[in-house]
Structures are given as structure tokens and as C-alpha cells.
Tab-separated table of C-alpha atoms in Angstrom:
chain	number	residue	atom	x	y	z
A	1	MET	CA	-7.740	33.102	6.370
A	2	LEU	CA	-8.023	29.901	4.338
A	3	SER	CA	-5.308	31.003	1.940
A	4	ALA	CA	-2.956	31.789	4.833
A	5	LEU	CA	-3.625	28.359	6.304
A	6	SER	CA	-2.961	26.626	2.989
A	7	GLU	CA	0.244	28.625	2.533
A	8	TRP	CA	1.382	27.587	6.014
A	9	LEU	CA	0.510	23.919	5.437
A	10	PHE	CA	2.205	23.627	2.049
A	11	ASP	CA	5.224	25.849	2.681
A	12	THR	CA	8.392	23.993	1.683
A	13	SER	CA	10.924	26.757	2.298
A	14	GLY	CA	12.287	25.125	5.464
A	15	LEU	CA	12.685	21.666	3.962
A	16	ALA	CA	15.782	20.220	2.321
A	17	PRO	CA	15.524	18.212	-0.913
A	18	HIS	CA	15.657	14.443	-0.483
A	19	GLY	CA	18.861	14.162	-2.478
A	20	PHE	CA	20.625	16.448	-0.010
A	21	CYS	CA	20.658	13.650	2.588
A	22	LEU	CA	22.146	11.283	0.003
A	23	LEU	CA	24.913	13.747	-0.973
A	24	TRP	CA	23.394	13.851	-4.476
A	25	GLU	CA	25.041	10.528	-5.278
A	26	PRO	CA	23.280	9.236	-8.425
A	27	GLY	CA	23.553	5.571	-7.454
A	28	MET	CA	21.801	6.156	-4.145
A	29	ILE	CA	19.103	8.318	-5.710
A	30	TRP	CA	18.408	5.626	-8.330
A	31	LEU	CA	18.318	2.981	-5.610
A	32	TYR	CA	15.694	4.963	-3.699
A	33	ALA	CA	13.691	5.626	-6.873
A	34	ILE	CA	13.691	1.967	-7.928
A	35	SER	CA	12.782	0.748	-4.455
A	36	ASP	CA	9.952	3.295	-4.232
A	37	GLY	CA	8.697	2.026	-7.596
A	38	ALA	CA	8.800	-1.574	-6.374
A	39	ILE	CA	6.847	-0.627	-3.254
A	40	ALA	CA	4.255	1.187	-5.369
A	41	LEU	CA	3.969	-1.838	-7.655
A	42	ALA	CA	3.331	-4.045	-4.617
A	43	TYR	CA	0.706	-1.672	-3.224
A	44	PHE	CA	-1.212	-1.795	-6.501
A	45	SER	CA	-0.720	-5.471	-7.383
A	46	ILE	CA	-1.748	-6.972	-4.016
A	47	PRO	CA	-5.293	-5.528	-4.222
A	48	LEU	CA	-5.513	-6.740	-7.813
A	49	ALA	CA	-4.580	-10.262	-6.733
A	50	LEU	CA	-7.098	-10.111	-3.885
A	51	ALA	CA	-9.784	-8.948	-6.308
A	52	ILE	CA	-9.041	-11.862	-8.633
A	53	VAL	CA	-9.266	-14.315	-5.733
A	54	GLY	CA	-12.476	-12.688	-4.533
A	55	ARG	CA	-14.100	-12.971	-7.958
A	56	ARG	CA	-13.037	-16.560	-8.662
A	57	ARG	CA	-13.774	-18.125	-5.285
A	58	SER	CA	-17.474	-18.392	-4.550
A	59	ASP	CA	-17.022	-20.256	-1.264
A	60	LEU	CA	-15.447	-17.383	0.668
A	61	VAL	CA	-17.327	-16.722	3.885
A	62	PHE	CA	-15.911	-13.256	4.535
A	63	ARG	CA	-15.924	-11.896	0.969
A	64	PRO	CA	-16.832	-8.317	2.027
A	65	LEU	CA	-13.896	-8.354	4.423
A	66	LEU	CA	-11.608	-9.373	1.551
A	67	TRP	CA	-12.874	-6.441	-0.523
A	68	LEU	CA	-12.381	-4.052	2.386
A	69	PHE	CA	-8.833	-5.301	2.896
A	70	ALA	CA	-8.098	-4.881	-0.824
A	71	ALA	CA	-9.466	-1.323	-0.680
A	72	PHE	CA	-7.377	-0.608	2.421
A	73	ILE	CA	-4.148	-1.784	0.770
A	74	LEU	CA	-4.968	0.147	-2.397
A	75	LEU	CA	-5.646	3.338	-0.450
A	76	CYS	CA	-2.440	2.914	1.561
A	77	GLY	CA	-0.509	3.069	-1.697
A	78	ALA	CA	-2.442	5.976	-3.160
């Protein structure tokens, strides 16, 4: 039963490739790939910057909240 459920969840036979919507135009595919890379870079660099601020500033009142927000942003990008 579990294997049938996993096959149903991960079945990609009814899906079209992403490039199909872009008419397989290389410029558009590269634009999407570069913008996805920039978004991923932002998702991983913002928590790093928050961690640096959290380590350097000792006067932060809500330091645990800063760490939770950094973890949230990191997990959104993962």
C-alpha cells in the first residue's frame, strides 16, 4: 500500500516539462535558471547575514527570535 501511495504521489507522467511553457527558447530558459539561482543565493545569504548580526551584537533583546527568523528563511529556501 505504501509503495502504491508513493508511486501516486511522485508520478510525473501527466506533467509537462518546464521548458514546454517557454517554447524551449534558450534565452528564456537561461533567464529562469539565473533568476532561480539569484533567489536561492538570497535565501541562503540572508540567514548568514542575520547570524553574523546575532553573533556580533550583544545588546539584542530578542536574540532567540532573530535565530528563529534566520532558521525560517533558511528552511524556506531549502
